[in-house]
Short mmCIF file of C-alpha atoms and ligand atoms in Angstrom, two decimals:
data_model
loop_
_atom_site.label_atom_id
_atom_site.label_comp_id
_atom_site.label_asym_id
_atom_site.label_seq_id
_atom_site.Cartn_x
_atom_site.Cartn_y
_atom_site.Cartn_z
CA UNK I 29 -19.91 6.77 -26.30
CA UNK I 30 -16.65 7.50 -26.09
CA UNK I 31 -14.06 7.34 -23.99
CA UNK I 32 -12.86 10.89 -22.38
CA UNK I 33 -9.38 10.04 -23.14
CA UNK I 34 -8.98 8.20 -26.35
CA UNK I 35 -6.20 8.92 -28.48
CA UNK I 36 -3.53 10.39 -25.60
CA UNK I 37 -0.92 8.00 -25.55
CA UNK I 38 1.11 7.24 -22.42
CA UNK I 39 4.60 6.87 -21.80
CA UNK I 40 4.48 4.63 -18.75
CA UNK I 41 7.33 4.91 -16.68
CA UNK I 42 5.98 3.84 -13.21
CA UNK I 43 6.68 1.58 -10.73
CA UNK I 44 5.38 0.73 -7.24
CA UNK I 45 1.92 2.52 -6.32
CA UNK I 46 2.27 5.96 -6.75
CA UNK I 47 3.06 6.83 -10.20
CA UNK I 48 0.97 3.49 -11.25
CA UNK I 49 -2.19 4.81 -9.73
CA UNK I 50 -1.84 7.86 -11.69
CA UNK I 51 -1.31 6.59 -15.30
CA UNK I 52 -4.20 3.00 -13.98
CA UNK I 53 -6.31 6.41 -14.20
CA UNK I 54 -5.50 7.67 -16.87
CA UNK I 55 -6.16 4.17 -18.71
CA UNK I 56 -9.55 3.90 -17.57
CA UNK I 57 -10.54 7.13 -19.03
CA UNK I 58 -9.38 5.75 -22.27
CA UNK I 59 -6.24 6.51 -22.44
CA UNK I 60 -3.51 4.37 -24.22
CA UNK I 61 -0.88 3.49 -21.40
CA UNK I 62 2.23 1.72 -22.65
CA UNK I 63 3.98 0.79 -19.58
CA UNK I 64 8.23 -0.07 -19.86
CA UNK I 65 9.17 -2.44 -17.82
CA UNK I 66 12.46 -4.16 -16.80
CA UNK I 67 13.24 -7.37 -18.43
CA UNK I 68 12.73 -10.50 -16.47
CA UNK I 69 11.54 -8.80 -13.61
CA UNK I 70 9.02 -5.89 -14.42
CA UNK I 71 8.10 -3.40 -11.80
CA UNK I 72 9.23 -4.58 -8.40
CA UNK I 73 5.22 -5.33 -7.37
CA UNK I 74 4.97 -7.62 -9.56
CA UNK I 75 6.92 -10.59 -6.94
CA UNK I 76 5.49 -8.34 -4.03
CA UNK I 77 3.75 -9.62 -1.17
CA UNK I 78 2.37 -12.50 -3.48
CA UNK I 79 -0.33 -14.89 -2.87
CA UNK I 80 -0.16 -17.31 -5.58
CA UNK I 81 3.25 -18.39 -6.40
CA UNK I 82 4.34 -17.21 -10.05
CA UNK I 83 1.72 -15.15 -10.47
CA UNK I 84 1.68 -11.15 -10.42
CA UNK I 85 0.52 -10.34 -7.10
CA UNK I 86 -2.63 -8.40 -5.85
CA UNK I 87 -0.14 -5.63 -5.60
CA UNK I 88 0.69 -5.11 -9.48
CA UNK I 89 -2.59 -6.45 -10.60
CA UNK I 90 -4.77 -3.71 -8.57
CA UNK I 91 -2.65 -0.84 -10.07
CA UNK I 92 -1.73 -1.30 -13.66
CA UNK I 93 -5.30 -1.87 -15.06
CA UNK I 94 -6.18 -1.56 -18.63
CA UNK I 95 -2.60 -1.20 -19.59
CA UNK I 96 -0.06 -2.72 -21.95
CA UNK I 97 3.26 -3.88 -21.36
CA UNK I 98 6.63 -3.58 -23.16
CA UNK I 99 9.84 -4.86 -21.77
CA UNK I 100 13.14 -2.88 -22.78
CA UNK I 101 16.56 -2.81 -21.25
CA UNK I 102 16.46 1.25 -20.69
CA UNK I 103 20.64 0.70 -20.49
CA UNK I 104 21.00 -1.03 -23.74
CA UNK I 105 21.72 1.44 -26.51
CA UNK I 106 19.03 -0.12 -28.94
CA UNK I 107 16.98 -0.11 -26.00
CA UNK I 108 17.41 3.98 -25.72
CA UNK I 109 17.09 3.97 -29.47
CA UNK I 110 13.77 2.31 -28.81
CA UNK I 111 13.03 4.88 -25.99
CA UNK I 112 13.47 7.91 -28.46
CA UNK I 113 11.51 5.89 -30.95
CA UNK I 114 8.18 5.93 -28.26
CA UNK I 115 9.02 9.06 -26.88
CA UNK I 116 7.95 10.63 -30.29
CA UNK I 117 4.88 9.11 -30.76
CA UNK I 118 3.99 9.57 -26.93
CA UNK I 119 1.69 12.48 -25.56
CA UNK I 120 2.75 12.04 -22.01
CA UNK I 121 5.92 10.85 -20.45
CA UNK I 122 5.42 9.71 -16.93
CA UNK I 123 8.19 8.59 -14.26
CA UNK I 124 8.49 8.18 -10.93
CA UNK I 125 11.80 6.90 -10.29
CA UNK I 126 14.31 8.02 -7.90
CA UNK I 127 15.75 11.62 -7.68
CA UNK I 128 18.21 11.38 -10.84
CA UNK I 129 17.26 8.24 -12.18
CA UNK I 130 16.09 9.46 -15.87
CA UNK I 131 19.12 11.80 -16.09
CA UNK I 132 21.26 9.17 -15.68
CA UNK I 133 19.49 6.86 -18.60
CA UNK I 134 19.80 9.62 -20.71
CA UNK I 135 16.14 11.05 -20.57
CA UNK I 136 16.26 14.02 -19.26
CA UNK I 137 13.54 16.63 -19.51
CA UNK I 138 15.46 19.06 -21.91
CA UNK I 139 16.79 15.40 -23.71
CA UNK I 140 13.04 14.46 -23.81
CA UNK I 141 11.89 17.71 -24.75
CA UNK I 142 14.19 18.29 -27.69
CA UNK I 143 13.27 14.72 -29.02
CA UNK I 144 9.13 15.46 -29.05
CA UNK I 145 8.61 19.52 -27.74
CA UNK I 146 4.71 18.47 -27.51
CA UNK I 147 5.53 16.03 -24.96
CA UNK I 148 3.86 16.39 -21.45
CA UNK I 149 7.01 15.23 -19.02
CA UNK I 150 5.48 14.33 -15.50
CA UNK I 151 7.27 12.99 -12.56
CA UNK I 152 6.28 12.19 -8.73
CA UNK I 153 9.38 12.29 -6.39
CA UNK I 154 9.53 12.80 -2.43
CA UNK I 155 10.44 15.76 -2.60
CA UNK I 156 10.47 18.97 -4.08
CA UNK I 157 13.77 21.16 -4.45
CA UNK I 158 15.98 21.42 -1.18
CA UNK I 159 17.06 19.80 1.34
CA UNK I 160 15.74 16.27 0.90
CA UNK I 161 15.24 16.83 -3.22
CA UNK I 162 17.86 13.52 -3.05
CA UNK I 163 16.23 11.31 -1.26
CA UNK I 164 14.06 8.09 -2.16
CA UNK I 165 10.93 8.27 -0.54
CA UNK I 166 8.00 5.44 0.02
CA UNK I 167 3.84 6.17 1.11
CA UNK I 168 4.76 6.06 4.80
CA UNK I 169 7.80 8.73 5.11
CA UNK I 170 5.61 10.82 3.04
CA UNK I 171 2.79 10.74 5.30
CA UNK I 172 5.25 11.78 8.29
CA UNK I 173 7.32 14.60 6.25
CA UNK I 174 3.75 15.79 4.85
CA UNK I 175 1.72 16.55 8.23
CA UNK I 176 -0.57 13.78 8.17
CA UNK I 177 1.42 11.53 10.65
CA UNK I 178 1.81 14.00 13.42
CA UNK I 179 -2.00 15.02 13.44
CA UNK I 180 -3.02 11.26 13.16
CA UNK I 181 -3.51 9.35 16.47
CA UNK I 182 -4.46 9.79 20.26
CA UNK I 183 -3.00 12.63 21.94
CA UNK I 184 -1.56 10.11 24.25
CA UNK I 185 -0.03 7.61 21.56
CA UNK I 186 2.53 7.91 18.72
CA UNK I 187 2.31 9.34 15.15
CA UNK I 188 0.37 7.36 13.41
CA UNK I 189 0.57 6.37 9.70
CA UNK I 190 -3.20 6.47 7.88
CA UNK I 191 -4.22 2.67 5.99
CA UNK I 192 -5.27 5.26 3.41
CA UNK I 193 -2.50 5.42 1.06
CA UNK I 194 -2.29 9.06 0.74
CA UNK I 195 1.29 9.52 -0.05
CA UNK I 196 1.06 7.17 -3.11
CA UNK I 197 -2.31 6.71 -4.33
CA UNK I 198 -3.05 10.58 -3.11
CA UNK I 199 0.01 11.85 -5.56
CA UNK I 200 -1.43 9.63 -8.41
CA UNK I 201 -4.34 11.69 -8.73
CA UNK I 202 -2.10 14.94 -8.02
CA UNK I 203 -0.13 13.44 -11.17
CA UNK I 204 -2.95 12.83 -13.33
CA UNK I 205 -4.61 16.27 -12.60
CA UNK I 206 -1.17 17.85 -13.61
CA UNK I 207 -1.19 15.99 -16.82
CA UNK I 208 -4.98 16.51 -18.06
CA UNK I 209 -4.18 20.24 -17.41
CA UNK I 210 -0.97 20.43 -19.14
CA UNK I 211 -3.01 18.50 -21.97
CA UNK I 212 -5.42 21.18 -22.16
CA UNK I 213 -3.12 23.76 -21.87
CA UNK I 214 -1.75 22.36 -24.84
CA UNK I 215 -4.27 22.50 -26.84
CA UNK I 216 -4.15 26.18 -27.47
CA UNK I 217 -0.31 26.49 -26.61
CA UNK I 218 0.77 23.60 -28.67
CA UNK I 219 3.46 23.04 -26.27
CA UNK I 220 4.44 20.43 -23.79
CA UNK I 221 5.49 21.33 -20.54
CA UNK I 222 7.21 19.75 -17.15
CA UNK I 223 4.46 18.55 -14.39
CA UNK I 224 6.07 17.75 -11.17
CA UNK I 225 4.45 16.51 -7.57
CA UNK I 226 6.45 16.20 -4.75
CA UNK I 227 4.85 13.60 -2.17
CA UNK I 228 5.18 15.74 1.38
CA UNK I 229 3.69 18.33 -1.02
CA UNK I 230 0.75 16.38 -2.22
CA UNK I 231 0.19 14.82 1.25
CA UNK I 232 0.15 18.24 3.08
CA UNK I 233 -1.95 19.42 0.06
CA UNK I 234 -4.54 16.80 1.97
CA UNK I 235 -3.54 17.85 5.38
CA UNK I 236 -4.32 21.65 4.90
CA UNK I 237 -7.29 21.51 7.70
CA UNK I 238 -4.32 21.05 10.21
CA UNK I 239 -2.07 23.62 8.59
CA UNK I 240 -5.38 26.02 8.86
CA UNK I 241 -5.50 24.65 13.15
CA UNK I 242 -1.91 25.54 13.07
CA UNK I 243 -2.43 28.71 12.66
CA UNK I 244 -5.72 29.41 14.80
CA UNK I 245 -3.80 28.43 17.58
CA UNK I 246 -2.18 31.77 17.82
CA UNK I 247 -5.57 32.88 18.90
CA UNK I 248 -6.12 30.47 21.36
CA UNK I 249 -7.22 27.08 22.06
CA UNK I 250 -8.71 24.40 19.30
CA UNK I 251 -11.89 24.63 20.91
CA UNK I 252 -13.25 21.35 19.40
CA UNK I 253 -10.78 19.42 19.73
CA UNK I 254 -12.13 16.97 22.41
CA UNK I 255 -8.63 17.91 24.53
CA UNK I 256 -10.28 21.82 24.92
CA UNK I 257 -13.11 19.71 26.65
CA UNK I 258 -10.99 17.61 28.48
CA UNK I 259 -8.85 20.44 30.32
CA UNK I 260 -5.81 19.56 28.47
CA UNK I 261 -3.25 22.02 27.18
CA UNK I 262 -2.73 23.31 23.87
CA UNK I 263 1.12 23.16 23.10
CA UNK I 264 2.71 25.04 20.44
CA UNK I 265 1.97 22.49 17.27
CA UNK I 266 -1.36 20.50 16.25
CA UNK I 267 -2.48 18.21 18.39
CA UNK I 268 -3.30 14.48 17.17
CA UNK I 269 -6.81 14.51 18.03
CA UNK I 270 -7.71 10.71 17.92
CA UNK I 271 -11.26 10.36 16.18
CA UNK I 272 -12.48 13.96 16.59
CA UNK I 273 -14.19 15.41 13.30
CA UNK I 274 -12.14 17.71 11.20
CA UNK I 275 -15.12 20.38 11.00
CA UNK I 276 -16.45 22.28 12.82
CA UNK I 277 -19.43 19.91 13.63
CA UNK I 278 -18.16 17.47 16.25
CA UNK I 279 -17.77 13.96 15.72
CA UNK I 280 -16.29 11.10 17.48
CA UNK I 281 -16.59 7.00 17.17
CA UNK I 282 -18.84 5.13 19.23
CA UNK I 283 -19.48 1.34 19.84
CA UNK I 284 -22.25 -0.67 18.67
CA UNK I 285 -23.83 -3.51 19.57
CA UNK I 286 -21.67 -6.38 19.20
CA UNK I 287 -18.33 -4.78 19.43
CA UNK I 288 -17.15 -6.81 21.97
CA UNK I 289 -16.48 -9.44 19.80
CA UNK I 290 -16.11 -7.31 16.31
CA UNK I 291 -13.55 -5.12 15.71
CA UNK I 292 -15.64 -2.88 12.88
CA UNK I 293 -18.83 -2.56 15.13
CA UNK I 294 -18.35 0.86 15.89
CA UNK I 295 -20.30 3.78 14.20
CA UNK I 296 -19.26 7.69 13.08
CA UNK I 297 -21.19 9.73 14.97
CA UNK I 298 -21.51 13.64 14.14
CA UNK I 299 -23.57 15.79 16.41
CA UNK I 300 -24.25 18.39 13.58
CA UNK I 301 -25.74 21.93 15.33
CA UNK I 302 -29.17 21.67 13.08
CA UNK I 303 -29.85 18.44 14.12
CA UNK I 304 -29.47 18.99 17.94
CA UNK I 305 -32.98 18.74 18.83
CA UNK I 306 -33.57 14.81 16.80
CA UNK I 307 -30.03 13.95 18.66
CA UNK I 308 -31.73 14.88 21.87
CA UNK I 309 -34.94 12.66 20.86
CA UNK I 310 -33.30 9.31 19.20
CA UNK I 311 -31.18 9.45 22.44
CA UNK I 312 -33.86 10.19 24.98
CA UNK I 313 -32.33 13.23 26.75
CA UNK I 314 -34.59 15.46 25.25
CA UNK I 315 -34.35 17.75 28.42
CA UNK I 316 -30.93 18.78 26.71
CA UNK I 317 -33.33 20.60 23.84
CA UNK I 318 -33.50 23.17 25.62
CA UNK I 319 -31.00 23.10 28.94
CA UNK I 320 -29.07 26.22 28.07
CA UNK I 321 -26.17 24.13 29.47
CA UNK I 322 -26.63 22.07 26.32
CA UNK I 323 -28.75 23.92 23.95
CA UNK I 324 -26.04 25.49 21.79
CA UNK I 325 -22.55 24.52 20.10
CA UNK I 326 -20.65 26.82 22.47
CA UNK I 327 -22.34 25.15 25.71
CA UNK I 328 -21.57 21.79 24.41
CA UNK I 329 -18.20 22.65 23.48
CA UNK I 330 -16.82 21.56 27.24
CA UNK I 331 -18.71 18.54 28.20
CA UNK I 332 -18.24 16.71 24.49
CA UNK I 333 -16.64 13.35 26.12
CA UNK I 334 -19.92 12.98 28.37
CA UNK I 335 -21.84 13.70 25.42
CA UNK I 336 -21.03 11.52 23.50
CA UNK I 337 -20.55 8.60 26.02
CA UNK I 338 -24.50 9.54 26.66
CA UNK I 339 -24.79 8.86 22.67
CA UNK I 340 -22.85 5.72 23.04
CA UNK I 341 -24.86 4.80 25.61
CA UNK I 342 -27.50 4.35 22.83
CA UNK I 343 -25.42 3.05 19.71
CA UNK I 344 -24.46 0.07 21.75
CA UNK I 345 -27.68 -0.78 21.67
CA UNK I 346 -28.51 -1.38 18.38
CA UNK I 347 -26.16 -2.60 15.38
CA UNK I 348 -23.93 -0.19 13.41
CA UNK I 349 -26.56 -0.89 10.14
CA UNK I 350 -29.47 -0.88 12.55
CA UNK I 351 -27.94 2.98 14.08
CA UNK I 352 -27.15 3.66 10.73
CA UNK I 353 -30.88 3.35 9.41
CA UNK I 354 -32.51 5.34 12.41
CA UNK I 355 -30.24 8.30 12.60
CA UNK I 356 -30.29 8.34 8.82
CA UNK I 357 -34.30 9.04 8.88
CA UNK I 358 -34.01 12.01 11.44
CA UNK I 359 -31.00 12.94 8.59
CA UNK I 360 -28.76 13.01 11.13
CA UNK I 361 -25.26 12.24 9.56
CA UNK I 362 -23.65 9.08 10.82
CA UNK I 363 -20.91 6.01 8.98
CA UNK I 364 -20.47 2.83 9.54
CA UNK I 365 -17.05 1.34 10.54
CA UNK I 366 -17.03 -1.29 7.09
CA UNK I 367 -14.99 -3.45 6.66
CA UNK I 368 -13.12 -4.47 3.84
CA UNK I 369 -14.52 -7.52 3.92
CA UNK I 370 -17.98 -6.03 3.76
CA UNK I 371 -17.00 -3.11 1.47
CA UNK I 372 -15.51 -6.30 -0.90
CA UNK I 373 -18.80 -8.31 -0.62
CA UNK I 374 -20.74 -4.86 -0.99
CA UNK I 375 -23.66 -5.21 -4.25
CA UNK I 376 -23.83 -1.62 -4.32
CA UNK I 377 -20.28 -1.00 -5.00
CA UNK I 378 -20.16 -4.13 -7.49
CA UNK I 379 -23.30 -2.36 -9.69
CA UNK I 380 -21.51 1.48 -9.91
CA UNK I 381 -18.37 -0.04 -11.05
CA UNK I 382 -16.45 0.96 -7.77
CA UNK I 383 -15.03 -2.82 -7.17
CA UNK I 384 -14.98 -4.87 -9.72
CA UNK I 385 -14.30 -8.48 -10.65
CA UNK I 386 -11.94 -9.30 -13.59
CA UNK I 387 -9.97 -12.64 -15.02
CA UNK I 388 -6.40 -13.35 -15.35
CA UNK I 389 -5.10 -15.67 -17.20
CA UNK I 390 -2.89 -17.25 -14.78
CA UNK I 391 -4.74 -15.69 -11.22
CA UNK I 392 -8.44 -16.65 -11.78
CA UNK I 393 -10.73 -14.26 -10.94
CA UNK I 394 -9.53 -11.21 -8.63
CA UNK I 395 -11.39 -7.87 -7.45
CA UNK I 396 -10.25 -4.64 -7.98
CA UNK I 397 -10.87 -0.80 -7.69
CA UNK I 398 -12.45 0.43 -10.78
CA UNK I 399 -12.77 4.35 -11.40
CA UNK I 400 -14.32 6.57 -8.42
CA UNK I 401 -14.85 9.21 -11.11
CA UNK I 402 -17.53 8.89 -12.96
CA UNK I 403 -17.94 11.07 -16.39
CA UNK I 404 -21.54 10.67 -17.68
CA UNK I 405 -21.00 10.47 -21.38
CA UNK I 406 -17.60 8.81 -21.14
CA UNK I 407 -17.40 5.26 -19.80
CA UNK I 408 -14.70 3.74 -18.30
CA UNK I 409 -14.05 -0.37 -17.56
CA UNK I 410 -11.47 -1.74 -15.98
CA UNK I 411 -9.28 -4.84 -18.04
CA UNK I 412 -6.63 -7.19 -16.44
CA UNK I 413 -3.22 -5.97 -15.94
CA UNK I 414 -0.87 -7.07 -18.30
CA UNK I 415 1.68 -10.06 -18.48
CA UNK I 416 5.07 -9.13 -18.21
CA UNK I 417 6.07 -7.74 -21.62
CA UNK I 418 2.37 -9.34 -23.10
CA UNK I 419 2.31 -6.31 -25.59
CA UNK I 420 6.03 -5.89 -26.83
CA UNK I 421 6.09 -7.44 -30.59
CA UNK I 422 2.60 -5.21 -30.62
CA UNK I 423 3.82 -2.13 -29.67
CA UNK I 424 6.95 -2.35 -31.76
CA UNK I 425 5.06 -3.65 -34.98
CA UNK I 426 1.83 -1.27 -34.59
CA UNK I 427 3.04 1.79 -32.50
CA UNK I 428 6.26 2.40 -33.68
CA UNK I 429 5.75 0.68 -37.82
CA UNK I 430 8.72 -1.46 -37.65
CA UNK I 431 8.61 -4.62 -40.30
CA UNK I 432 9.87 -7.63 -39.23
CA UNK I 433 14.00 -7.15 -40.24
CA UNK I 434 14.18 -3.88 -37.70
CA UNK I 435 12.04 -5.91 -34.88
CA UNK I 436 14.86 -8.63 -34.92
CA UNK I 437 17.36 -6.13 -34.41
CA UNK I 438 16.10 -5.33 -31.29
CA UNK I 439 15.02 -8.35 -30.51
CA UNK I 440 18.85 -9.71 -31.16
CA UNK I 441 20.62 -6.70 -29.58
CA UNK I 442 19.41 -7.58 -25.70
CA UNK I 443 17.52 -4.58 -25.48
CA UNK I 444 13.91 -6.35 -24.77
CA UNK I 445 15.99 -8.27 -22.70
CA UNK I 446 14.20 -12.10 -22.18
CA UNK I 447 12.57 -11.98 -25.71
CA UNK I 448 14.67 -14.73 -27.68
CA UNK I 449 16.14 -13.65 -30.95
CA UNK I 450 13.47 -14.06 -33.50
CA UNK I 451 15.91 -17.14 -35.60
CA UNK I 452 15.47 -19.34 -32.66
CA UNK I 453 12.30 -18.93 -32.47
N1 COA G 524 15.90 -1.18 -17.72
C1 COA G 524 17.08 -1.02 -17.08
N2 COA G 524 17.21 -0.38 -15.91
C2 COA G 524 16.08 0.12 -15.33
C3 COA G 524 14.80 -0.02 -15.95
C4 COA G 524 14.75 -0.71 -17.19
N3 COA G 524 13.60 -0.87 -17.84
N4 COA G 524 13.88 0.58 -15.15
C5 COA G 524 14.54 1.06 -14.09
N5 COA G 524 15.86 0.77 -14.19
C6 COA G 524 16.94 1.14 -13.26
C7 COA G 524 17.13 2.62 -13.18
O1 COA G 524 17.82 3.09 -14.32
C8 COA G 524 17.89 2.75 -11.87
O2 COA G 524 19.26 2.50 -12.12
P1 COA G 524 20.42 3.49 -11.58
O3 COA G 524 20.15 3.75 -10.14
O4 COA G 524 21.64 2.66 -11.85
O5 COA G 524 20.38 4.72 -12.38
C9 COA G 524 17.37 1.60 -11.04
O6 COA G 524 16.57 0.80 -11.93
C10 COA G 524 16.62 1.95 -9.79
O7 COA G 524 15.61 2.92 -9.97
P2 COA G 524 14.88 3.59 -8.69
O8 COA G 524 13.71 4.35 -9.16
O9 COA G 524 15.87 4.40 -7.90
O10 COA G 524 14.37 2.32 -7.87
P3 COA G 524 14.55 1.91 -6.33
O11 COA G 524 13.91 0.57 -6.21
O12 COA G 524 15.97 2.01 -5.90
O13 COA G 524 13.72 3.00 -5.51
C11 COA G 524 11.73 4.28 -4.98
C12 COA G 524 12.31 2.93 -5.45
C13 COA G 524 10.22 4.17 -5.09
C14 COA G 524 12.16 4.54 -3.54
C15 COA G 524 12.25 5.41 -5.90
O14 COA G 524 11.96 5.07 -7.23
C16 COA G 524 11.67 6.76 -5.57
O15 COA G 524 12.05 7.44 -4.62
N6 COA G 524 10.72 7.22 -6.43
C17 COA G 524 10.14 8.56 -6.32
C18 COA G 524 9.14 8.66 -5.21
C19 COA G 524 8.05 7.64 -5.33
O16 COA G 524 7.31 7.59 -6.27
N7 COA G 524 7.92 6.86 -4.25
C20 COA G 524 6.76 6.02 -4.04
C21 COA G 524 6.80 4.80 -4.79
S1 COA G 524 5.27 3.98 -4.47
#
């Protein structure tokens, strides 16, 4: 079988998390990902937030899977002559430097487009065109110039920011969608084209239930929201409306046995309408079956808190796994709180290919996502991130056909930077 991607070559031009979770992606599906990095240093994650001294952290290891790395000095001319060299054998050009950054090299999209007019030119930035189109952005200001901050949280407490990385990883996959369109749209076109994501966009992209709540509030109050329930005023914007379920089938958290002393032992609990009746029974209140004060959605609606402190009531009396199993047979649908400790130990995550374990030459053995899409009749695996520059000499000698004589001109120009001239060697 092969691999759904095979034979698009990559461009890599990404640093941090967001553009590297797109092209990581891209490289499981198959795709070769030649990643340009920054002599001596490499992308910044690479030294971030490190557990093992001198070794690439967690960080860079978890997003640059199943790629190779070349280091070139992007302000050295020889190292722009190398540039042009890969940008004509490249399918895809991907970047997600700061506002201005590629101009400024050199590279920019009419530059990049006159060298190879088939190229795909993608970019991630924080914004899109106006006022902020300047600005540097990271996952977190994303999440609060997006939406998701200002809905996230307890009515009482501040915007929160999500642990789900929504403004980085959640514009990768924006990316990579762009660029596997603008790859098939190239197949009959024959032309490259520009593929763009701004981060507030791709964030309130995610965020669209509240833009939807924004608007129904013209017509009155966000009925289940548990605030309608608890007498609270609407104001004029969404409301952060702590754990209540986006749908329209109410939901909230509850405790399970144990949670005094473990912070995950808590359970998501959704009272879905067709299952009313087995919510009644598993709980014992099956008086509410038929109480017209409870019988139906609308009649709930106001007493949701009490409800669901009733349901509690019940939860904290068995485990989350032990809730989990009984609600499941009456198909009544419910979630654990995991862990990431328990979703990294988890055996059924290990055998799909979800988390996976891999070796690194210098880190051991270290787990990592592998893809959450599966394609039936194209594979992907998931291979160590690359050393610092591991694939230059490669990629120079087998990508771009130079013999030995044009390799040491590079090589003894500065442009790879580190990589000692070839007659010392
Ligand atoms: N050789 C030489 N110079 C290089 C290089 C290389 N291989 N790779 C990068 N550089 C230089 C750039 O040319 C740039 O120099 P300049 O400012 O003199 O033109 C410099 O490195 C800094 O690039 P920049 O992207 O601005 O990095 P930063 O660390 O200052 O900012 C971000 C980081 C993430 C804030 C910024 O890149 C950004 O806003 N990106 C877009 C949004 C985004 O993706 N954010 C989320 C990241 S997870």
């Amino acid at each position: 079988m092969s691999k759904a991607l095979e034979g698009v070559r990559i461009l890599d031009f990404t640093h941090v998390q967001s553009g590297p979770t797109c092209t990581q992606l891209l490289a499981w599906f198959g795709a070769d990902v030649v990643k340009v990095e920054r002599p001596g240093v490499g992308d910044i994650t690479r030294g971030q937030l490190r557990d093992v001294p001198n070794v690439d952290s967690l960080y860079f290891t978890m997003l640059n899977s199943n790629k190779r790395s070349i280091t070139i000095d992007t302000k050295n001319p020889k190292g722009k002559e190398l540039l042009e060299g890969l940008i004509k054998v490249c399918d895809v050009l991907v970047e997600n430097f700061g506002p201005g950054v590629l101009d400024r090299m050199g590279f920019s999209w009419e530059r990049v487009h006159q060298i190879n007019p088939k190229i795909i030119m993608a970019s991630i930035k924080g914004f899109g065109p106006g006022p902020y189109e300047d600005c540097k952005v990271y996952e977190n200001v994303a999440q609060c110039t997006g939406g998701s901050a200002s809905t996230t949280g307890f009515r009482e407490g501040p915007p929160l920011v999500t642990g789900a990385q929504i403004g980085d990883s959640g514009n990768g996959l924006h990316l990579a969608l762009g660029i596997v369109t603008a790859l098939y749209h190239r197949t009959h076109s024959g032309k490259g084209q520009r593929v763009t994501v701004a981060m507030q966009d791709g964030v309130l992209n995610l965020c669209r239930v509240k833009l939807r709540d924004q608007q129904r509030l013209k017509h009155g109050p966000l009925k289940e929201y548990s605030q309608y329930g608890e007498g609270a005023p609407f104001g004029d914007a969404v409301p952060r409306a702590g754990n209540d379920s986006g749908g329209g089938q109410p939901g909230w958290i509850l405790k399970c046995k144990g949670w005094e002393n473990d912070p995950d032992a808590y359970i998501y609990f959704i009272t879905q309408a067709p299952v009313w009746d087995k919510v009644c029974k598993v709980i014992g209140e099956e008086g509410w079956i038929t109480d017209p004060g409870y019988a139906t959605p609308e009649a709930r609606l106001p007493k949701l808190k009490a409800i669901f402190a009733r349901i509690e009531q019940w939860t904290t009396t068995k485990t989350k796994f032990e809730a989990m199993d009984i609600l499941n047979e009456y198909d009544i649908p419910c979630g654990p709180i995991l862990s990431m400790k328990e979703l990294a130990e988890d055996q059924s995550l290990r055998k799909t290919g979800t988390v996976v374990e891999v070796e690194h030459p210098k880190r051991g053995k270290y787990l990592t996502v592998g893809n959450p899409i599966k394609l039936s009749d194209s594979p992907s695996d998931v291979k160590r991130s690359p050393l610092l520059g591991e694939h230059t000499d490669e990629i120079l000698t087998k990508v771009l056909g130079y013999d030995d004589k044009k390799v040491r001109e590079f090589k003894d120009s500065g442009a790879l930077g580190g990589a000692k001239p070839m007659a010392a060697e």
